[in-house]
């Protein structure tokens, strides 16, 4: 049976960006017999998830809410997508976070979250470039989903390289290296 990754919209997010990500992820994960769908209802951001001193949202709080929101749904994987800046201590900001399936409590959905805010040229006061923007969103989505498939950070030319800056994101390819690909194949066979 085909496994499904559900994309969950969090807060205000442009629909065209969301649909484009779905199509792009479909092309990547099709060969793994995984399809992508859009989760039936979006969730709104809450005040308690916002840190007014940092002017950022707390990624871990949002991740917890994604879990609560989707726990009865028995989805294979859930990827939350949002357009507000997020942080996770001790880091100043994160492009995304994910649950490692080896560390999760059984029965809890395996979820990940990405924020697209820092992937825009505009964030760095440069002229907008939609091609860059879309590719970066795809890269961060594949990366966090990779973590939900048990992959760790990788130092080869690989999507699983850690991104500390936008330049890191731009440098890495939108693909898994051979050794991560091997691990993925073993992981999917074990399901
Ligand atoms: Zn990572
Ligand atoms: Zn790798």
Short mmCIF file of N, CA, C and O in Angstrom, two decimals, residues 21-146:
data_model
loop_
_atom_site.label_atom_id
_atom_site.label_comp_id
_atom_site.label_asym_id
_atom_site.label_seq_id
_atom_site.Cartn_x
_atom_site.Cartn_y
_atom_site.Cartn_z
N UNK A 21 4.74 23.01 -3.29
CA UNK A 21 5.55 22.11 -2.45
C UNK A 21 5.03 20.68 -2.55
O UNK A 21 5.81 19.73 -2.65
N UNK A 22 3.72 20.54 -2.53
CA UNK A 22 3.11 19.22 -2.64
C UNK A 22 3.56 18.54 -3.95
O UNK A 22 4.01 17.39 -3.94
N UNK A 23 3.47 19.26 -5.08
CA UNK A 23 3.86 18.70 -6.38
C UNK A 23 5.34 18.34 -6.39
O UNK A 23 5.73 17.28 -6.89
N UNK A 24 6.17 19.24 -5.87
CA UNK A 24 7.62 19.00 -5.87
C UNK A 24 7.99 17.79 -5.01
O UNK A 24 8.84 16.99 -5.38
N UNK A 25 7.34 17.66 -3.85
CA UNK A 25 7.63 16.52 -2.96
C UNK A 25 7.17 15.22 -3.60
O UNK A 25 7.81 14.18 -3.47
N UNK A 26 6.07 15.30 -4.33
CA UNK A 26 5.53 14.13 -5.00
C UNK A 26 6.56 13.56 -5.99
O UNK A 26 6.79 12.36 -6.05
N UNK A 27 7.22 14.47 -6.73
CA UNK A 27 8.24 14.04 -7.69
C UNK A 27 9.41 13.35 -6.99
O UNK A 27 9.97 12.40 -7.52
N UNK A 28 9.77 13.85 -5.81
CA UNK A 28 10.92 13.29 -5.08
C UNK A 28 10.56 11.93 -4.47
O UNK A 28 11.33 10.98 -4.56
N UNK A 29 9.40 11.83 -3.84
CA UNK A 29 9.08 10.63 -3.05
C UNK A 29 8.31 9.56 -3.81
O UNK A 29 8.08 8.47 -3.28
N UNK A 30 7.94 9.87 -5.05
CA UNK A 30 7.22 8.91 -5.88
C UNK A 30 7.97 7.58 -6.00
O UNK A 30 7.39 6.50 -5.89
N UNK A 31 9.30 7.69 -6.16
CA UNK A 31 10.11 6.47 -6.34
C UNK A 31 10.17 5.62 -5.06
O UNK A 31 10.59 4.48 -5.10
N UNK A 32 9.78 6.21 -3.93
CA UNK A 32 9.74 5.44 -2.67
C UNK A 32 8.33 4.89 -2.41
O UNK A 32 8.05 4.41 -1.29
N UNK A 33 7.45 5.03 -3.41
CA UNK A 33 6.07 4.58 -3.26
C UNK A 33 5.33 5.35 -2.17
O UNK A 33 4.54 4.81 -1.41
N UNK A 34 5.65 6.66 -2.09
CA UNK A 34 5.00 7.53 -1.11
C UNK A 34 4.28 8.64 -1.87
O UNK A 34 4.85 9.22 -2.79
N UNK A 35 3.03 8.89 -1.51
CA UNK A 35 2.36 10.03 -2.14
C UNK A 35 2.16 11.14 -1.12
O UNK A 35 2.30 10.92 0.09
N UNK A 36 1.84 12.31 -1.61
CA UNK A 36 1.73 13.49 -0.75
C UNK A 36 0.29 13.99 -0.81
O UNK A 36 -0.30 14.04 -1.89
N UNK A 37 -0.28 14.31 0.34
CA UNK A 37 -1.60 14.92 0.28
C UNK A 37 -1.69 16.08 1.26
O UNK A 37 -0.82 16.26 2.11
N UNK A 38 -2.73 16.86 1.10
CA UNK A 38 -2.89 18.04 1.96
C UNK A 38 -3.88 17.70 3.07
O UNK A 38 -4.99 17.22 2.79
N UNK A 39 -3.47 17.88 4.32
CA UNK A 39 -4.30 17.53 5.47
C UNK A 39 -5.59 18.34 5.47
O UNK A 39 -5.57 19.53 5.15
N UNK A 40 -6.67 17.66 5.84
CA UNK A 40 -8.00 18.24 5.64
C UNK A 40 -8.23 19.61 6.30
O UNK A 40 -8.85 20.47 5.72
N UNK A 41 -7.73 19.81 7.52
CA UNK A 41 -7.92 21.15 8.06
C UNK A 41 -6.62 21.75 8.58
O UNK A 41 -5.78 21.06 9.14
N UNK A 42 -6.48 23.05 8.36
CA UNK A 42 -5.28 23.78 8.78
C UNK A 42 -5.38 24.10 10.27
O UNK A 42 -6.45 23.99 10.86
N UNK A 43 -4.27 24.47 10.90
CA UNK A 43 -4.37 24.97 12.27
C UNK A 43 -3.89 26.41 12.35
O UNK A 43 -3.03 26.83 11.57
N UNK A 44 -4.44 27.14 13.28
CA UNK A 44 -4.06 28.54 13.45
C UNK A 44 -3.02 28.66 14.56
O UNK A 44 -3.01 27.86 15.49
N UNK A 45 -2.17 29.65 14.44
CA UNK A 45 -1.15 29.86 15.48
C UNK A 45 -1.80 30.45 16.73
O UNK A 45 -2.77 31.20 16.63
N UNK A 46 -1.24 30.11 17.89
CA UNK A 46 -1.79 30.63 19.14
C UNK A 46 -0.81 31.58 19.82
O UNK A 46 0.40 31.45 19.65
N UNK A 47 -1.39 32.49 20.60
CA UNK A 47 -0.59 33.50 21.31
C UNK A 47 0.48 32.86 22.19
O UNK A 47 1.60 33.36 22.28
N UNK A 48 0.11 31.77 22.85
CA UNK A 48 1.03 31.11 23.77
C UNK A 48 2.25 30.52 23.05
O UNK A 48 3.25 30.18 23.69
N UNK A 49 2.17 30.42 21.73
CA UNK A 49 3.29 29.87 20.97
C UNK A 49 4.25 30.97 20.50
O UNK A 49 5.30 30.69 19.94
N UNK A 50 3.85 32.22 20.74
CA UNK A 50 4.65 33.36 20.30
C UNK A 50 5.48 33.90 21.46
O UNK A 50 4.97 34.06 22.57
N UNK A 51 6.75 34.16 21.20
CA UNK A 51 7.61 34.77 22.20
C UNK A 51 7.81 36.23 21.78
O UNK A 51 8.51 36.52 20.80
N UNK A 52 7.19 37.15 22.52
CA UNK A 52 7.19 38.54 22.07
C UNK A 52 8.56 39.20 22.23
O UNK A 52 8.88 40.15 21.52
N UNK A 53 9.38 38.70 23.16
CA UNK A 53 10.73 39.25 23.29
C UNK A 53 11.59 38.89 22.07
O UNK A 53 12.32 39.71 21.54
N UNK A 54 11.47 37.66 21.65
CA UNK A 54 12.26 37.19 20.51
C UNK A 54 11.59 37.52 19.18
O UNK A 54 12.21 37.42 18.12
N UNK A 55 10.30 37.83 19.24
CA UNK A 55 9.48 38.03 18.04
C UNK A 55 9.54 36.81 17.12
O UNK A 55 9.72 36.92 15.91
N UNK A 56 9.44 35.67 17.75
CA UNK A 56 9.46 34.41 17.00
C UNK A 56 8.48 33.43 17.65
O UNK A 56 8.17 33.57 18.84
N UNK A 57 8.11 32.44 16.89
CA UNK A 57 7.27 31.37 17.44
C UNK A 57 8.16 30.23 17.95
O UNK A 57 9.23 29.96 17.39
N UNK A 58 7.68 29.58 19.00
CA UNK A 58 8.39 28.46 19.61
C UNK A 58 8.08 27.17 18.82
O UNK A 58 6.97 26.65 18.88
N UNK A 59 9.10 26.71 18.09
CA UNK A 59 8.89 25.56 17.19
C UNK A 59 8.45 24.31 17.95
O UNK A 59 7.61 23.55 17.45
N UNK A 60 8.98 24.11 19.14
CA UNK A 60 8.64 22.88 19.89
C UNK A 60 7.18 22.88 20.34
O UNK A 60 6.54 21.83 20.33
N UNK A 61 6.70 24.06 20.74
CA UNK A 61 5.28 24.15 21.14
C UNK A 61 4.38 23.84 19.95
O UNK A 61 3.36 23.16 20.09
N UNK A 62 4.75 24.36 18.79
CA UNK A 62 3.92 24.13 17.60
C UNK A 62 3.97 22.65 17.19
O UNK A 62 2.95 22.06 16.85
N UNK A 63 5.17 22.08 17.31
CA UNK A 63 5.30 20.66 16.99
C UNK A 63 4.38 19.81 17.87
O UNK A 63 3.73 18.88 17.40
N UNK A 64 4.33 20.17 19.16
CA UNK A 64 3.46 19.44 20.09
C UNK A 64 2.00 19.57 19.68
O UNK A 64 1.22 18.62 19.77
N UNK A 65 1.63 20.77 19.23
CA UNK A 65 0.23 20.96 18.84
C UNK A 65 -0.10 20.19 17.56
O UNK A 65 -1.20 19.67 17.40
N UNK A 66 0.88 20.12 16.66
CA UNK A 66 0.65 19.32 15.44
C UNK A 66 0.37 17.87 15.85
O UNK A 66 -0.54 17.22 15.33
N UNK A 67 1.14 17.38 16.83
CA UNK A 67 0.95 16.01 17.31
C UNK A 67 -0.46 15.83 17.87
O UNK A 67 -1.17 14.90 17.49
N UNK A 68 -0.87 16.76 18.73
CA UNK A 68 -2.21 16.67 19.32
C UNK A 68 -3.31 16.74 18.28
O UNK A 68 -4.32 16.04 18.36
N UNK A 69 -3.08 17.60 17.30
CA UNK A 69 -4.09 17.84 16.28
C UNK A 69 -4.27 16.63 15.36
O UNK A 69 -5.35 16.43 14.80
N UNK A 70 -3.21 15.85 15.20
CA UNK A 70 -3.26 14.79 14.19
C UNK A 70 -3.22 13.38 14.79
O UNK A 70 -3.22 12.41 14.04
N UNK A 71 -3.20 13.28 16.13
CA UNK A 71 -2.91 11.97 16.73
C UNK A 71 -3.96 10.89 16.45
O UNK A 71 -3.61 9.71 16.43
N UNK A 72 -5.19 11.28 16.20
CA UNK A 72 -6.22 10.27 15.95
C UNK A 72 -6.32 9.89 14.48
O UNK A 72 -7.15 9.08 14.09
N UNK A 73 -5.47 10.51 13.69
CA UNK A 73 -5.60 10.36 12.24
C UNK A 73 -4.78 9.19 11.69
O UNK A 73 -5.03 8.71 10.59
N UNK A 74 -3.80 8.72 12.45
CA UNK A 74 -2.93 7.61 12.06
C UNK A 74 -2.24 7.84 10.72
O UNK A 74 -2.19 6.96 9.88
N UNK A 75 -1.74 9.04 10.53
CA UNK A 75 -1.03 9.36 9.29
C UNK A 75 0.37 8.76 9.35
O UNK A 75 0.94 8.59 10.43
N UNK A 76 0.93 8.45 8.19
CA UNK A 76 2.29 7.92 8.13
C UNK A 76 3.28 8.99 8.60
O UNK A 76 4.06 8.77 9.53
N UNK A 77 3.26 10.16 7.97
CA UNK A 77 4.08 11.30 8.37
C UNK A 77 3.27 12.58 8.17
O UNK A 77 2.48 12.66 7.23
N UNK A 78 3.54 13.58 9.04
CA UNK A 78 2.88 14.88 8.89
C UNK A 78 3.97 15.95 8.82
O UNK A 78 4.87 15.95 9.66
N UNK A 79 3.86 16.82 7.83
CA UNK A 79 4.79 17.94 7.75
C UNK A 79 4.01 19.25 7.85
O UNK A 79 3.22 19.57 6.97
N UNK A 80 4.22 19.98 8.93
CA UNK A 80 3.60 21.30 9.10
C UNK A 80 4.42 22.34 8.35
O UNK A 80 5.64 22.29 8.36
N UNK A 81 3.72 23.25 7.70
CA UNK A 81 4.40 24.31 6.94
C UNK A 81 3.85 25.64 7.41
O UNK A 81 2.63 25.83 7.46
N UNK A 82 4.75 26.57 7.76
CA UNK A 82 4.28 27.87 8.24
C UNK A 82 5.15 29.01 7.72
O UNK A 82 6.28 28.79 7.28
N UNK A 83 4.60 30.21 7.78
CA UNK A 83 5.30 31.38 7.27
C UNK A 83 5.50 32.42 8.38
O UNK A 83 5.11 33.58 8.24
N UNK A 84 6.04 31.97 9.50
CA UNK A 84 6.43 32.85 10.60
C UNK A 84 7.78 32.33 11.07
O UNK A 84 8.02 31.13 11.01
N UNK A 85 8.61 33.24 11.57
CA UNK A 85 9.94 32.84 12.03
C UNK A 85 9.83 31.96 13.28
O UNK A 85 9.01 32.24 14.16
N UNK A 86 10.63 30.90 13.35
CA UNK A 86 10.57 30.00 14.50
C UNK A 86 11.95 29.80 15.13
O UNK A 86 12.98 29.98 14.48
N UNK A 87 11.94 29.43 16.42
CA UNK A 87 13.21 29.14 17.12
C UNK A 87 13.05 27.86 17.92
O UNK A 87 11.93 27.41 18.21
N UNK A 88 14.20 27.29 18.28
CA UNK A 88 14.24 26.14 19.15
C UNK A 88 15.53 26.28 19.96
O UNK A 88 16.62 26.30 19.39
N UNK A 89 15.41 26.44 21.27
CA UNK A 89 16.59 26.63 22.12
C UNK A 89 17.56 25.47 21.91
O UNK A 89 17.12 24.34 21.74
N UNK A 90 18.88 25.71 21.89
CA UNK A 90 19.57 26.98 22.12
C UNK A 90 19.81 27.78 20.83
O UNK A 90 20.57 28.74 20.86
N UNK A 91 19.19 27.42 19.73
CA UNK A 91 19.45 28.10 18.46
C UNK A 91 18.65 29.40 18.34
O UNK A 91 17.54 29.50 18.85
N UNK A 92 19.25 30.37 17.65
CA UNK A 92 18.58 31.66 17.44
C UNK A 92 17.34 31.52 16.57
O UNK A 92 16.38 32.26 16.71
N UNK A 93 17.44 30.60 15.64
CA UNK A 93 16.30 30.33 14.77
C UNK A 93 16.49 28.95 14.19
O UNK A 93 17.60 28.39 14.26
N UNK A 94 15.46 28.37 13.63
CA UNK A 94 15.60 27.12 12.88
C UNK A 94 14.79 27.23 11.59
O UNK A 94 13.80 27.96 11.54
N UNK A 95 15.26 26.53 10.57
CA UNK A 95 14.46 26.43 9.33
C UNK A 95 13.37 25.37 9.53
O UNK A 95 12.34 25.43 8.90
N UNK A 96 13.65 24.41 10.42
CA UNK A 96 12.67 23.37 10.66
C UNK A 96 13.09 22.47 11.81
O UNK A 96 14.24 22.53 12.26
N UNK A 97 12.17 21.66 12.29
CA UNK A 97 12.49 20.64 13.29
C UNK A 97 11.67 19.38 12.98
O UNK A 97 10.66 19.44 12.28
N UNK A 98 12.13 18.26 13.56
CA UNK A 98 11.44 17.00 13.27
C UNK A 98 11.58 16.04 14.44
O UNK A 98 12.50 16.16 15.24
N UNK A 99 10.67 15.11 14.49
CA UNK A 99 10.72 14.04 15.49
C UNK A 99 11.49 12.86 14.91
O UNK A 99 11.26 12.48 13.76
N UNK A 100 12.41 12.34 15.70
CA UNK A 100 13.13 11.13 15.29
C UNK A 100 12.27 9.93 15.69
O UNK A 100 11.95 9.77 16.87
N UNK A 101 11.88 9.10 14.72
CA UNK A 101 10.95 8.01 15.05
C UNK A 101 11.51 7.03 16.09
O UNK A 101 10.76 6.37 16.79
N UNK A 102 12.87 6.98 16.21
CA UNK A 102 13.47 6.07 17.20
C UNK A 102 13.25 6.58 18.61
O UNK A 102 13.28 5.82 19.57
N UNK A 103 13.07 7.91 18.73
CA UNK A 103 12.96 8.51 20.06
C UNK A 103 11.53 8.81 20.49
O UNK A 103 11.29 9.26 21.59
N UNK A 104 10.60 8.60 19.59
CA UNK A 104 9.23 9.02 19.93
C UNK A 104 8.54 8.00 20.83
O UNK A 104 8.92 6.81 20.90
N UNK A 105 7.51 8.46 21.49
CA UNK A 105 6.69 7.58 22.32
C UNK A 105 5.77 6.82 21.37
O UNK A 105 5.23 7.41 20.43
N UNK A 106 5.57 5.53 21.61
CA UNK A 106 4.80 4.75 20.64
C UNK A 106 3.36 5.25 20.56
O UNK A 106 2.78 5.68 21.56
N UNK A 107 2.82 5.23 19.37
CA UNK A 107 1.45 5.71 19.15
C UNK A 107 1.37 7.19 18.80
O UNK A 107 0.35 7.67 18.32
N UNK A 108 2.46 7.91 19.06
CA UNK A 108 2.47 9.34 18.76
C UNK A 108 2.86 9.53 17.29
O UNK A 108 3.80 8.89 16.81
N UNK A 109 2.15 10.40 16.55
CA UNK A 109 2.49 10.56 15.14
C UNK A 109 3.90 11.15 14.94
O UNK A 109 4.37 11.91 15.78
N UNK A 110 4.55 10.75 13.86
CA UNK A 110 5.88 11.28 13.56
C UNK A 110 5.71 12.53 12.69
O UNK A 110 5.27 12.44 11.55
N UNK A 111 6.05 13.66 13.27
CA UNK A 111 5.76 14.93 12.60
C UNK A 111 7.02 15.78 12.44
O UNK A 111 8.01 15.59 13.14
N UNK A 112 6.95 16.71 11.50
CA UNK A 112 8.03 17.67 11.29
C UNK A 112 7.40 19.02 10.99
O UNK A 112 6.20 19.11 10.71
N UNK A 113 8.22 20.05 11.08
CA UNK A 113 7.73 21.41 10.87
C UNK A 113 8.79 22.20 10.12
O UNK A 113 9.97 22.10 10.44
N UNK A 114 8.36 22.98 9.12
CA UNK A 114 9.30 23.93 8.50
C UNK A 114 8.68 25.32 8.49
O UNK A 114 7.46 25.48 8.45
N UNK A 115 9.57 26.32 8.54
CA UNK A 115 9.15 27.71 8.36
C UNK A 115 9.80 28.23 7.09
O UNK A 115 11.00 28.04 6.88
N UNK A 116 9.00 28.88 6.25
CA UNK A 116 9.54 29.35 4.96
C UNK A 116 10.02 30.81 5.02
O UNK A 116 10.57 31.31 4.05
N UNK A 117 9.81 31.45 6.17
CA UNK A 117 10.07 32.89 6.29
C UNK A 117 11.50 33.28 5.92
O UNK A 117 11.72 34.23 5.17
N UNK A 118 12.47 32.54 6.45
CA UNK A 118 13.88 32.89 6.21
C UNK A 118 14.41 32.34 4.89
O UNK A 118 15.61 32.39 4.63
N UNK A 119 13.53 31.78 4.07
CA UNK A 119 13.97 31.21 2.79
C UNK A 119 13.75 32.20 1.65
O UNK A 119 14.12 31.94 0.52
N UNK A 120 13.13 33.32 2.00
CA UNK A 120 12.87 34.38 1.02
C UNK A 120 14.05 35.33 0.93
O UNK A 120 14.59 35.73 1.95
N UNK A 121 14.38 35.73 -0.28
CA UNK A 121 15.41 36.77 -0.46
C UNK A 121 15.04 38.04 0.30
O UNK A 121 15.89 38.71 0.86
N UNK A 122 13.75 38.34 0.29
CA UNK A 122 13.25 39.56 0.92
C UNK A 122 13.64 39.65 2.40
O UNK A 122 13.87 40.74 2.91
N UNK A 123 13.72 38.52 3.07
CA UNK A 123 14.07 38.50 4.48
C UNK A 123 15.45 39.13 4.70
O UNK A 123 15.74 39.70 5.74
N UNK A 124 16.31 39.00 3.68
CA UNK A 124 17.69 39.53 3.75
C UNK A 124 17.81 40.84 2.97
O UNK A 124 18.89 41.24 2.57
N UNK A 125 16.65 41.46 2.72
CA UNK A 125 16.56 42.74 2.00
C UNK A 125 17.17 42.66 0.61
O UNK A 125 17.85 43.58 0.14
N UNK A 126 16.95 41.53 -0.06
CA UNK A 126 17.41 41.40 -1.44
C UNK A 126 16.18 41.23 -2.33
O UNK A 126 15.11 40.85 -1.84
N UNK A 127 16.30 41.50 -3.65
CA UNK A 127 15.13 41.36 -4.53
C UNK A 127 14.62 39.91 -4.53
O UNK A 127 15.42 38.98 -4.49
N UNK A 128 13.32 39.77 -4.56
CA UNK A 128 12.70 38.45 -4.50
C UNK A 128 13.11 37.57 -5.69
O UNK A 128 13.32 38.08 -6.79
N UNK A 129 13.25 36.28 -5.45
CA UNK A 129 13.54 35.33 -6.53
C UNK A 129 12.74 34.06 -6.26
O UNK A 129 13.07 33.29 -5.37
N UNK A 130 11.69 33.89 -7.04
CA UNK A 130 10.74 32.81 -6.75
C UNK A 130 11.33 31.41 -6.95
O UNK A 130 11.00 30.48 -6.22
N UNK A 131 12.23 31.27 -7.93
CA UNK A 131 12.84 29.96 -8.19
C UNK A 131 13.69 29.53 -6.99
O UNK A 131 13.62 28.37 -6.55
N UNK A 132 14.49 30.46 -6.48
CA UNK A 132 15.31 30.16 -5.29
C UNK A 132 14.39 29.77 -4.14
O UNK A 132 14.63 28.80 -3.43
N UNK A 133 13.35 30.58 -3.96
CA UNK A 133 12.43 30.40 -2.83
C UNK A 133 11.80 29.00 -2.86
O UNK A 133 11.85 28.26 -1.87
N UNK A 134 11.28 28.61 -4.02
CA UNK A 134 10.62 27.30 -4.13
C UNK A 134 11.59 26.15 -3.88
O UNK A 134 11.24 25.16 -3.22
N UNK A 135 12.80 26.29 -4.43
CA UNK A 135 13.79 25.22 -4.27
C UNK A 135 14.20 25.09 -2.80
O UNK A 135 14.36 23.98 -2.28
N UNK A 136 14.36 26.23 -2.12
CA UNK A 136 14.75 26.19 -0.70
C UNK A 136 13.66 25.54 0.15
O UNK A 136 13.96 24.77 1.06
N UNK A 137 12.42 25.86 -0.16
CA UNK A 137 11.30 25.26 0.59
C UNK A 137 11.33 23.74 0.41
O UNK A 137 11.21 22.97 1.36
N UNK A 138 11.54 23.32 -0.85
CA UNK A 138 11.59 21.89 -1.13
C UNK A 138 12.73 21.23 -0.36
O UNK A 138 12.56 20.18 0.26
N UNK A 139 13.91 21.87 -0.37
CA UNK A 139 15.07 21.31 0.32
C UNK A 139 14.81 21.15 1.82
O UNK A 139 15.11 20.11 2.40
N UNK A 140 14.27 22.19 2.43
CA UNK A 140 14.03 22.11 3.88
C UNK A 140 12.97 21.05 4.20
O UNK A 140 13.06 20.36 5.21
N UNK A 141 11.99 20.92 3.32
CA UNK A 141 10.95 19.91 3.52
C UNK A 141 11.54 18.50 3.42
O UNK A 141 11.29 17.65 4.29
N UNK A 142 12.35 18.27 2.39
CA UNK A 142 12.97 16.93 2.24
C UNK A 142 13.86 16.63 3.44
O UNK A 142 13.87 15.52 3.97
N UNK A 143 14.62 17.65 3.85
CA UNK A 143 15.56 17.47 4.98
C UNK A 143 14.82 17.04 6.25
O UNK A 143 15.18 16.05 6.89
N UNK A 144 13.77 17.78 6.60
CA UNK A 144 13.05 17.44 7.85
C UNK A 144 12.34 16.09 7.71
O UNK A 144 12.29 15.32 8.67
N UNK A 145 11.80 15.82 6.53
CA UNK A 145 11.17 14.50 6.34
C UNK A 145 12.22 13.40 6.45
O UNK A 145 11.94 12.34 7.01
N UNK A 146 13.43 13.68 5.96
CA UNK A 146 14.54 12.72 6.10
C UNK A 146 14.75 12.34 7.56
O UNK A 146 14.93 11.17 7.89
#
